[in-house]
mmCIF file of C-alpha atoms and ligand atoms in Angstrom:
data_model
loop_
_atom_site.group_PDB
_atom_site.id
_atom_site.type_symbol
_atom_site.label_atom_id
_atom_site.label_comp_id
_atom_site.label_asym_id
_atom_site.label_seq_id
_atom_site.Cartn_x
_atom_site.Cartn_y
_atom_site.Cartn_z
ATOM 1 C CA MET A 620 87.689 86.498 134.131
ATOM 2 C CA THR A 621 89.864 83.862 132.437
ATOM 3 C CA THR A 622 90.575 85.415 129.135
ATOM 4 C CA ALA A 623 91.733 88.893 128.192
ATOM 5 C CA ARG A 624 88.789 91.197 127.531
ATOM 6 C CA LEU A 625 88.367 93.876 124.971
ATOM 7 C CA THR A 626 85.560 96.328 125.681
ATOM 8 C CA ILE A 627 84.420 98.679 122.884
ATOM 9 C CA ASN A 628 82.313 101.684 123.760
ATOM 10 C CA LEU A 629 79.883 102.164 120.785
ATOM 11 C CA HIS A 630 78.513 105.229 122.533
ATOM 12 C CA SER A 631 81.900 106.878 122.380
ATOM 13 C CA ILE A 632 82.241 105.970 118.737
ATOM 14 C CA ALA A 633 78.917 107.634 118.002
ATOM 15 C CA ARG A 634 79.960 110.573 120.037
ATOM 16 C CA ASN A 635 83.275 110.857 118.088
ATOM 17 C CA TRP A 636 81.457 110.801 114.853
ATOM 18 C CA ARG A 637 78.954 113.446 115.828
ATOM 19 C CA ALA A 638 81.762 115.721 117.130
ATOM 20 C CA LEU A 639 83.777 115.299 113.932
ATOM 21 C CA ASP A 640 80.577 115.869 111.802
ATOM 22 C CA ALA A 641 79.941 119.117 113.827
ATOM 23 C CA MET A 642 83.412 120.475 112.889
ATOM 24 C CA THR A 643 82.452 120.771 109.187
ATOM 25 C CA ALA A 644 79.615 121.975 106.979
ATOM 26 C CA ALA A 645 80.246 118.908 104.812
ATOM 27 C CA GLU A 646 78.623 115.511 105.099
ATOM 28 C CA THR A 647 80.590 113.039 107.204
ATOM 29 C CA ALA A 648 81.083 109.404 106.194
ATOM 30 C CA ALA A 649 82.668 106.668 108.353
ATOM 31 C CA VAL A 650 85.694 104.576 107.368
ATOM 32 C CA VAL A 651 85.192 101.007 108.640
ATOM 33 C CA LYS A 652 87.916 99.158 106.739
ATOM 34 C CA ALA A 653 89.882 96.304 108.403
ATOM 35 C CA ASP A 654 86.948 95.222 110.497
ATOM 36 C CA ALA A 655 86.325 98.828 111.677
ATOM 37 C CA TYR A 656 90.089 99.186 112.653
ATOM 38 C CA GLY A 657 89.942 95.812 114.398
ATOM 39 C CA LEU A 658 86.936 96.747 116.638
ATOM 40 C CA GLY A 659 84.221 94.627 114.809
ATOM 41 C CA VAL A 660 82.581 95.819 111.726
ATOM 42 C CA GLU A 661 79.074 94.772 112.492
ATOM 43 C CA PRO A 662 78.376 96.339 115.842
ATOM 44 C CA VAL A 663 80.397 99.472 114.904
ATOM 45 C CA ALA A 664 78.621 100.015 111.549
ATOM 46 C CA ASP A 665 75.272 99.411 113.294
ATOM 47 C CA ALA A 666 76.012 101.975 115.954
ATOM 48 C CA LEU A 667 77.133 104.414 113.318
ATOM 49 C CA VAL A 668 73.980 104.029 111.270
ATOM 50 C CA GLU A 669 72.102 104.728 114.526
ATOM 51 C CA ALA A 670 74.117 107.883 114.959
ATOM 52 C CA GLY A 671 73.244 109.151 111.416
ATOM 53 C CA VAL A 672 75.912 107.907 109.091
ATOM 54 C CA ARG A 673 74.758 107.471 105.552
ATOM 55 C CA LYS A 674 78.010 106.730 103.726
ATOM 56 C CA PHE A 675 80.663 104.199 104.638
ATOM 57 C CA PHE A 676 84.073 103.294 103.192
ATOM 58 C CA VAL A 677 85.938 100.012 103.169
ATOM 59 C CA ALA A 678 89.343 98.951 101.628
ATOM 60 C CA VAL A 679 88.117 96.063 99.450
ATOM 61 C CA ALA A 680 84.913 94.716 98.099
ATOM 62 C CA GLU A 681 84.766 91.669 100.541
ATOM 63 C CA GLU A 682 84.674 94.145 103.432
ATOM 64 C CA GLY A 683 81.938 96.013 101.863
ATOM 65 C CA ALA A 684 79.829 92.832 101.587
ATOM 66 C CA ALA A 685 80.075 92.488 105.465
ATOM 67 C CA VAL A 686 79.160 96.069 105.907
ATOM 68 C CA ARG A 687 76.082 95.728 103.661
ATOM 69 C CA GLU A 688 74.981 92.777 105.809
ATOM 70 C CA ALA A 689 75.207 94.966 108.925
ATOM 71 C CA VAL A 690 73.728 98.233 107.655
ATOM 72 C CA GLY A 691 71.039 96.978 105.161
ATOM 73 C CA PRO A 692 70.213 98.421 101.791
ATOM 74 C CA GLY A 693 70.167 102.185 102.441
ATOM 75 C CA PRO A 694 73.674 103.526 103.073
ATOM 76 C CA MET A 695 76.280 104.033 100.392
ATOM 77 C CA ILE A 696 79.347 101.777 100.768
ATOM 78 C CA GLY A 697 82.334 103.019 98.905
ATOM 79 C CA VAL A 698 85.376 100.778 98.108
ATOM 80 C CA PHE A 699 88.851 102.498 98.095
ATOM 81 C CA SER A 700 90.560 99.761 96.066
ATOM 82 C CA GLY A 701 88.076 100.411 93.290
ATOM 83 C CA HIS A 702 87.010 97.756 90.842
ATOM 84 C CA MET A 703 89.564 95.003 90.911
ATOM 85 C CA GLU A 704 89.608 91.903 88.644
ATOM 86 C CA GLY A 705 86.803 89.607 89.695
ATOM 87 C CA ASP A 706 84.964 92.154 91.842
ATOM 88 C CA ALA A 707 81.976 92.750 89.472
ATOM 89 C CA GLU A 708 79.594 90.190 91.105
ATOM 90 C CA LEU A 709 80.404 91.358 94.735
ATOM 91 C CA LEU A 710 79.953 94.999 93.713
ATOM 92 C CA ARG A 711 76.694 94.236 92.038
ATOM 93 C CA LYS A 712 75.200 91.959 94.595
ATOM 94 C CA HIS A 713 75.910 94.158 97.549
ATOM 95 C CA GLY A 714 75.429 97.460 95.804
ATOM 96 C CA LEU A 715 79.056 98.696 96.525
ATOM 97 C CA VAL A 716 80.394 101.807 94.888
ATOM 98 C CA PRO A 717 84.043 101.346 93.705
ATOM 99 C CA MET A 718 86.375 104.355 93.740
ATOM 100 C CA LEU A 719 88.012 103.826 90.349
ATOM 101 C CA ASN A 720 91.713 104.285 90.460
ATOM 102 C CA SER A 721 93.054 103.957 86.894
ATOM 103 C CA ALA A 722 91.981 103.845 83.260
ATOM 104 C CA GLN A 723 92.150 100.069 83.424
ATOM 105 C CA GLN A 724 89.595 100.032 86.379
ATOM 106 C CA LEU A 725 87.463 102.489 84.557
ATOM 107 C CA LYS A 726 87.270 100.320 81.432
ATOM 108 C CA ARG A 727 86.679 97.196 83.527
ATOM 109 C CA HIS A 728 83.872 98.771 85.424
ATOM 110 C CA LEU A 729 82.031 100.401 82.366
ATOM 111 C CA GLU A 730 82.218 97.038 80.528
ATOM 112 C CA ALA A 731 81.140 94.835 83.474
ATOM 113 C CA LEU A 732 78.667 97.033 85.230
ATOM 114 C CA PRO A 733 77.714 99.941 82.867
ATOM 115 C CA ALA A 734 74.935 101.406 84.859
ATOM 116 C CA HIS A 735 76.348 100.706 88.270
ATOM 117 C CA PRO A 736 77.474 103.788 90.391
ATOM 118 C CA PHE A 737 81.071 104.528 90.769
ATOM 119 C CA GLY A 738 83.386 107.261 92.155
ATOM 120 C CA ILE A 739 86.833 108.358 91.072
ATOM 121 C CA GLN A 740 89.993 108.418 93.177
ATOM 122 C CA LEU A 741 92.619 110.977 92.040
ATOM 123 C CA ASP A 742 96.286 110.903 92.985
ATOM 124 C CA THR A 743 97.252 114.379 94.218
ATOM 125 C CA GLY A 744 100.897 113.447 95.101
ATOM 126 C CA MET A 745 100.693 110.454 97.570
ATOM 127 C CA ASN A 746 101.420 108.097 94.740
ATOM 128 C CA ARG A 747 99.527 105.217 96.376
ATOM 129 C CA LEU A 748 96.162 105.043 94.703
ATOM 130 C CA GLY A 749 94.201 107.050 92.127
ATOM 131 C CA MET A 750 94.445 108.424 88.686
ATOM 132 C CA GLU A 751 97.444 110.669 87.970
ATOM 133 C CA PRO A 752 96.793 114.176 86.613
ATOM 134 C CA ALA A 753 97.712 113.187 83.049
ATOM 135 C CA ASP A 754 95.315 110.158 83.070
ATOM 136 C CA TRP A 755 92.586 112.353 84.516
ATOM 137 C CA ALA A 756 93.071 114.983 81.863
ATOM 138 C CA GLU A 757 92.554 112.353 79.227
ATOM 139 C CA LEU A 758 89.588 110.580 80.777
ATOM 140 C CA ARG A 759 87.802 113.421 82.437
ATOM 141 C CA ASP A 760 85.213 114.052 79.738
ATOM 142 C CA LEU A 761 84.392 110.347 79.427
ATOM 143 C CA VAL A 762 84.189 109.918 83.199
ATOM 144 C CA LEU A 763 81.987 113.069 83.669
ATOM 145 C CA GLY A 764 79.599 111.772 80.989
ATOM 146 C CA GLN A 765 79.068 108.648 83.139
ATOM 147 C CA HIS A 766 78.031 110.610 86.187
ATOM 148 C CA PRO A 767 80.416 109.579 88.991
ATOM 149 C CA VAL A 768 78.855 109.966 92.465
ATOM 150 C CA LEU A 769 82.187 111.251 94.104
ATOM 151 C CA ILE A 770 85.596 112.421 93.217
ATOM 152 C CA MET A 771 88.122 111.896 96.053
ATOM 153 C CA SER A 772 91.717 112.016 96.890
ATOM 154 C CA HIS A 773 93.849 111.403 100.052
ATOM 155 C CA LEU A 774 96.367 113.477 102.012
ATOM 156 C CA ALA A 775 99.703 111.995 102.750
ATOM 157 C CA CYS A 776 100.675 114.273 105.681
ATOM 158 C CA ALA A 777 97.477 115.491 107.251
ATOM 159 C CA ASP A 778 98.446 114.521 110.807
ATOM 160 C CA GLU A 779 101.156 117.337 110.474
ATOM 161 C CA PRO A 780 99.243 120.394 110.040
ATOM 162 C CA ASP A 781 102.263 122.569 109.109
ATOM 163 C CA HIS A 782 103.564 120.172 106.475
ATOM 164 C CA PRO A 783 103.708 121.927 103.090
ATOM 165 C CA MET A 784 102.414 118.696 101.416
ATOM 166 C CA ASN A 785 98.905 119.597 102.639
ATOM 167 C CA ALA A 786 98.668 122.820 100.728
ATOM 168 C CA LYS A 787 100.357 121.230 97.741
ATOM 169 C CA GLN A 788 97.822 118.462 97.530
ATOM 170 C CA LEU A 789 94.904 120.892 98.144
ATOM 171 C CA ARG A 790 96.055 122.906 95.153
ATOM 172 C CA ALA A 791 96.459 119.828 92.963
ATOM 173 C CA PHE A 792 92.979 118.589 93.954
ATOM 174 C CA LYS A 793 91.475 121.926 93.196
ATOM 175 C CA GLN A 794 93.206 122.142 89.862
ATOM 176 C CA MET A 795 91.856 118.687 88.865
ATOM 177 C CA THR A 796 88.349 119.179 90.007
ATOM 178 C CA ASP A 797 87.359 122.918 90.203
ATOM 179 C CA GLY A 798 84.312 123.492 88.124
ATOM 180 C CA VAL A 799 83.296 119.879 88.053
ATOM 181 C CA HIS A 800 79.712 119.334 89.322
ATOM 182 C CA VAL A 801 80.316 116.161 91.311
ATOM 183 C CA PRO A 802 80.596 115.943 95.087
ATOM 184 C CA ARG A 803 84.268 116.097 96.213
ATOM 185 C CA SER A 804 86.103 114.444 99.202
ATOM 186 C CA LEU A 805 89.646 115.120 100.263
ATOM 187 C CA SER A 806 89.811 114.631 104.025
ATOM 188 C CA ALA A 807 90.094 111.832 106.537
ATOM 189 C CA THR A 808 90.444 112.605 110.315
ATOM 190 C CA GLY A 809 93.620 114.734 109.869
ATOM 191 C CA GLY A 810 92.220 116.795 107.030
ATOM 192 C CA ILE A 811 89.027 117.644 108.949
ATOM 193 C CA LEU A 812 91.387 119.211 111.586
ATOM 194 C CA LEU A 813 93.143 121.274 108.945
ATOM 195 C CA GLY A 814 90.148 123.515 108.502
ATOM 196 C CA ARG A 815 87.362 124.253 106.072
ATOM 197 C CA ASP A 816 89.479 124.583 102.857
ATOM 198 C CA TYR A 817 89.964 120.882 103.221
ATOM 199 C CA HIS A 818 86.431 119.825 103.763
ATOM 200 C CA PHE A 819 84.731 120.005 100.326
ATOM 201 C CA ASP A 820 81.420 118.034 100.216
ATOM 202 C CA LEU A 821 82.273 114.907 102.180
ATOM 203 C CA CYS A 822 84.749 114.028 104.847
ATOM 204 C CA ARG A 823 85.875 110.447 105.611
ATOM 205 C CA PRO A 824 87.221 110.034 109.169
ATOM 206 C CA GLY A 825 88.319 106.609 110.394
ATOM 207 C CA ILE A 826 90.785 106.729 113.342
ATOM 208 C CA GLY A 827 89.153 109.720 115.024
ATOM 209 C CA LEU A 828 86.014 107.659 115.388
ATOM 210 C CA TYR A 829 87.906 105.049 117.270
ATOM 211 C CA GLY A 830 89.564 107.415 119.739
ATOM 212 C CA GLY A 831 93.005 107.825 118.070
ATOM 213 C CA LEU A 832 95.293 110.701 117.188
ATOM 214 C CA PRO A 833 95.442 113.097 115.386
ATOM 215 C CA TYR A 834 92.017 113.856 116.931
ATOM 216 C CA GLU A 835 93.160 114.793 120.393
ATOM 217 C CA GLU A 836 89.764 115.458 121.758
ATOM 218 C CA ALA A 837 88.464 111.989 120.858
ATOM 219 C CA ARG A 838 86.700 110.061 123.538
ATOM 220 C CA PRO A 839 88.558 106.854 124.310
ATOM 221 C CA VAL A 840 86.746 103.855 122.903
ATOM 222 C CA VAL A 841 88.588 100.713 123.968
ATOM 223 C CA THR A 842 89.538 99.232 127.323
ATOM 224 C CA VAL A 843 91.483 96.035 127.691
ATOM 225 C CA ASP A 844 91.447 93.983 130.946
ATOM 226 C CA LEU A 845 93.961 91.157 131.527
ATOM 227 C CA PRO A 846 93.323 88.495 134.069
ATOM 228 C CA VAL A 847 96.041 87.854 136.678
ATOM 229 C CA ILE A 848 97.298 84.221 136.519
ATOM 230 C CA GLN A 849 99.634 84.355 139.312
ATOM 231 C CA ILE A 850 101.391 86.594 141.804
ATOM 232 C CA ARG A 851 104.794 85.908 143.229
ATOM 233 C CA ASP A 852 107.269 87.434 145.673
ATOM 234 C CA VAL A 853 110.573 88.379 144.007
ATOM 235 C CA ALA A 854 113.575 89.120 146.210
ATOM 236 C CA VAL A 855 116.137 91.930 145.714
ATOM 237 C CA GLY A 856 118.535 91.046 142.886
ATOM 238 C CA GLU A 857 116.136 88.470 141.290
ATOM 239 C CA THR A 858 115.207 88.973 137.599
ATOM 240 C CA VAL A 859 111.881 88.707 135.791
ATOM 241 C CA GLY A 860 111.174 87.535 132.243
ATOM 242 C CA TYR A 861 113.166 86.650 129.063
ATOM 243 C CA GLY A 862 116.626 88.153 128.855
ATOM 244 C CA ASN A 863 116.714 89.010 132.601
ATOM 245 C CA SER A 864 115.818 92.535 131.522
ATOM 246 C CA TRP A 865 114.311 93.599 134.833
ATOM 247 C CA THR A 866 115.865 93.109 138.234
ATOM 248 C CA ALA A 867 114.151 93.765 141.545
ATOM 249 C CA ARG A 868 115.639 96.627 143.601
ATOM 250 C CA ARG A 869 113.335 96.006 146.536
ATOM 251 C CA PRO A 870 111.314 92.988 147.742
ATOM 252 C CA SER A 871 108.653 92.931 145.080
ATOM 253 C CA LYS A 872 105.286 91.379 144.122
ATOM 254 C CA ILE A 873 105.024 90.489 140.443
ATOM 255 C CA ALA A 874 101.721 89.675 138.798
ATOM 256 C CA THR A 875 101.723 87.656 135.564
ATOM 257 C CA VAL A 876 98.681 88.485 133.380
ATOM 258 C CA ALA A 877 97.259 86.561 130.349
ATOM 259 C CA ALA A 878 98.053 88.462 127.180
ATOM 260 C CA GLY A 879 101.154 89.333 125.109
ATOM 261 C CA TYR A 880 102.395 90.255 121.749
ATOM 262 C CA ALA A 881 100.162 87.631 120.150
ATOM 263 C CA ASP A 882 97.316 89.837 121.297
ATOM 264 C CA GLY A 883 98.679 93.020 119.765
ATOM 265 C CA LEU A 884 100.602 94.168 122.841
ATOM 266 C CA HIS A 885 103.747 94.403 120.818
ATOM 267 C CA ARG A 886 107.026 93.089 122.200
ATOM 268 C CA ALA A 887 108.624 96.416 121.192
ATOM 269 C CA ILE A 888 106.557 98.278 123.887
ATOM 270 C CA GLY A 889 109.228 97.267 126.424
ATOM 271 C CA GLY A 890 109.019 99.454 129.561
ATOM 272 C CA GLY A 891 107.424 102.732 130.121
ATOM 273 C CA ILE A 892 103.816 101.625 130.308
ATOM 274 C CA ASP A 893 101.496 100.746 133.222
ATOM 275 C CA ALA A 894 98.699 98.292 133.941
ATOM 276 C CA PHE A 895 95.948 99.711 136.254
ATOM 277 C CA SER A 896 94.225 98.327 139.243
ATOM 278 C CA ALA A 897 91.139 100.402 139.986
ATOM 279 C CA GLY A 898 92.842 103.350 138.448
ATOM 280 C CA GLN A 899 96.198 102.950 140.221
ATOM 281 C CA PRO A 900 99.079 102.551 137.804
ATOM 282 C CA CYS A 901 101.540 99.593 138.197
ATOM 283 C CA PRO A 902 104.621 99.385 135.980
ATOM 284 C CA VAL A 903 104.912 96.698 133.359
ATOM 285 C CA VAL A 904 108.350 95.184 134.003
ATOM 286 C CA GLY A 905 110.406 92.695 131.959
ATOM 287 C CA ARG A 906 109.895 91.731 128.377
ATOM 288 C CA ILE A 907 106.482 91.154 126.977
ATOM 289 C CA SER A 908 106.079 87.481 126.014
ATOM 290 C CA MET A 909 103.765 85.908 123.436
ATOM 291 C CA ASP A 910 100.977 85.339 125.932
ATOM 292 C CA LEU A 911 102.184 86.888 129.191
ATOM 293 C CA ILE A 912 103.011 90.165 130.635
ATOM 294 C CA THR A 913 104.597 90.880 134.108
ATOM 295 C CA VAL A 914 103.601 93.710 136.255
ATOM 296 C CA ASP A 915 105.053 95.175 139.466
ATOM 297 C CA VAL A 916 102.104 95.301 141.880
ATOM 298 C CA THR A 917 104.213 95.864 145.104
ATOM 299 C CA ASP A 918 102.574 99.157 145.863
ATOM 300 C CA LEU A 919 98.972 97.799 145.660
ATOM 301 C CA LYS A 920 97.185 97.373 149.026
ATOM 302 C CA GLU A 921 95.225 94.442 147.674
ATOM 303 C CA MET A 922 96.302 91.896 145.137
ATOM 304 C CA PRO A 923 94.357 92.292 141.952
ATOM 305 C CA THR A 924 92.495 89.629 139.939
ATOM 306 C CA SER A 925 92.813 91.604 136.758
ATOM 307 C CA LEU A 926 94.737 94.615 135.409
ATOM 308 C CA ARG A 927 93.663 97.109 132.857
ATOM 309 C CA ILE A 928 96.222 97.918 130.157
ATOM 310 C CA LEU A 929 94.195 100.172 127.937
ATOM 311 C CA ASN A 930 91.923 102.887 129.270
ATOM 312 C CA GLY A 931 91.183 106.566 129.094
ATOM 313 C CA HIS A 932 94.585 107.348 130.751
ATOM 314 C CA GLN A 933 96.775 105.123 128.885
ATOM 315 C CA THR A 934 95.415 105.047 125.262
ATOM 316 C CA VAL A 935 96.215 103.203 122.073
ATOM 317 C CA ASP A 936 98.515 106.163 121.276
ATOM 318 C CA ASP A 937 100.373 105.783 124.463
ATOM 319 C CA LEU A 938 100.959 102.127 123.700
ATOM 320 C CA ALA A 939 101.835 103.087 120.159
ATOM 321 C CA GLU A 940 104.501 105.544 121.247
ATOM 322 C CA ALA A 941 106.012 102.963 123.578
ATOM 323 C CA ALA A 942 106.210 100.520 120.748
ATOM 324 C CA GLY A 943 107.524 103.015 118.184
ATOM 325 C CA THR A 944 104.350 102.798 115.993
ATOM 326 C CA ILE A 945 100.955 104.514 115.530
ATOM 327 C CA GLY A 946 97.650 103.980 117.287
ATOM 328 C CA TYR A 947 96.178 102.628 114.018
ATOM 329 C CA GLU A 948 98.493 99.716 114.173
ATOM 330 C CA ILE A 949 97.825 98.900 117.879
ATOM 331 C CA LEU A 950 94.089 99.012 117.229
ATOM 332 C CA THR A 951 94.217 96.764 114.133
ATOM 333 C CA SER A 952 96.498 94.197 115.792
ATOM 334 C CA LEU A 953 94.399 93.627 118.881
ATOM 335 C CA GLY A 954 93.448 90.341 117.414
ATOM 336 C CA SER A 955 90.998 87.576 117.947
ATOM 337 C CA ARG A 956 91.947 86.031 121.222
ATOM 338 C CA TYR A 957 90.029 88.650 123.332
ATOM 339 C CA SER A 958 86.621 88.047 124.501
ATOM 340 C CA ARG A 959 84.765 91.122 123.230
ATOM 341 C CA GLY A 960 82.188 93.150 124.967
ATOM 342 C CA TYR A 961 80.321 96.281 123.536
ATOM 343 C CA VAL A 962 78.997 99.129 125.611
ATOM 344 C CA GLU A 963 75.850 100.411 123.777
HETATM 345 C C1 PLP B 1107 92.097 104.869 105.843
HETATM 346 C C2 PLP B 1107 91.551 105.961 104.958
HETATM 347 C C3 PLP B 1107 90.767 107.008 105.503
HETATM 348 C C4 PLP B 1107 90.491 107.177 106.976
HETATM 349 O O1 PLP B 1107 91.742 107.715 107.491
HETATM 350 P P1 PLP B 1107 91.901 108.092 109.043
HETATM 351 O O2 PLP B 1107 93.244 108.694 109.120
HETATM 352 O O3 PLP B 1107 91.778 106.797 109.849
HETATM 353 O O4 PLP B 1107 90.841 109.053 109.400
HETATM 354 C C5 PLP B 1107 90.168 107.844 104.566
HETATM 355 N N1 PLP B 1107 90.447 107.800 103.302
HETATM 356 C C6 PLP B 1107 91.264 106.775 102.702
HETATM 357 C C7 PLP B 1107 91.406 106.844 101.322
HETATM 358 C C8 PLP B 1107 91.795 105.927 103.593
HETATM 359 O O5 PLP B 1107 92.590 104.930 103.070
#
């Protein structure tokens, strides 16, 4: 092995989708925005179709075109950013369904693609995307006359089950949509875990499919293996890496592996994580460089040729915690330098 290797278990993604699907009586879509959270939208969408997914969501129309390529003509592909200026041709050509976010988008859509399916996104308090209650009150009759295929909103605090915002948004969503005969969707991964009041007709998990919190029971999906470039002896009192941030307290063996913050292993991770050799943890020491990480392998019986930094024991959320961020950001920043392998 000469380059860092990212292995994505498609079987685990399919299992996670099935498990989330089984938690609700609703239909379960799959969110594959940002290149399937950095894991490669074509193989991931392919595997999900195989598992039974019939509805996908992406952030922008360009991503939807790539998903259409991967999944063929059947599945619905929804676009969260709606119908943006210049999108009409992409939406039409690839049969994408925009989730319209404003009066302006509604007008644009009905003018450019009058018979083309669309959904509506409502803002229930997150103030990020979607029509506000006042817009909706005004446009509702017009919209319903055009037969939207979905009405959706998004929860701001679903990863905190006790947060009062959840119930507040649920009330707002019901107020805006009760009695409307259109399929409704409120929940992503976190909302699925909040229970059936939040499920409505369609759920839209993303992170849970890819093995991340808040879905604690998720099967891990990614492993990352880093080739060892060099192993050296370091005497007591010698330091390792930029800023001399680590000092040997015993005669040590330090392995230098080929990956760093340019590969999404954020510099902020600092200490507190391990790299594994055949399951045995070895502490990462010194600062993470752009392309290099140093690991204390003194306690290994045999010197390794590679070390694993992401696995079922040390997950994207463990790395995220060490870096002061969330698993979503670790996944989506893994980047293009890895050689990728897929377990089918
Ligand atoms: C990203 C996103 C999702 C998926 O969220 P997860 O927390 O990854 O499950 C669902 N809906 C919308 C609107 C999103 O932006």
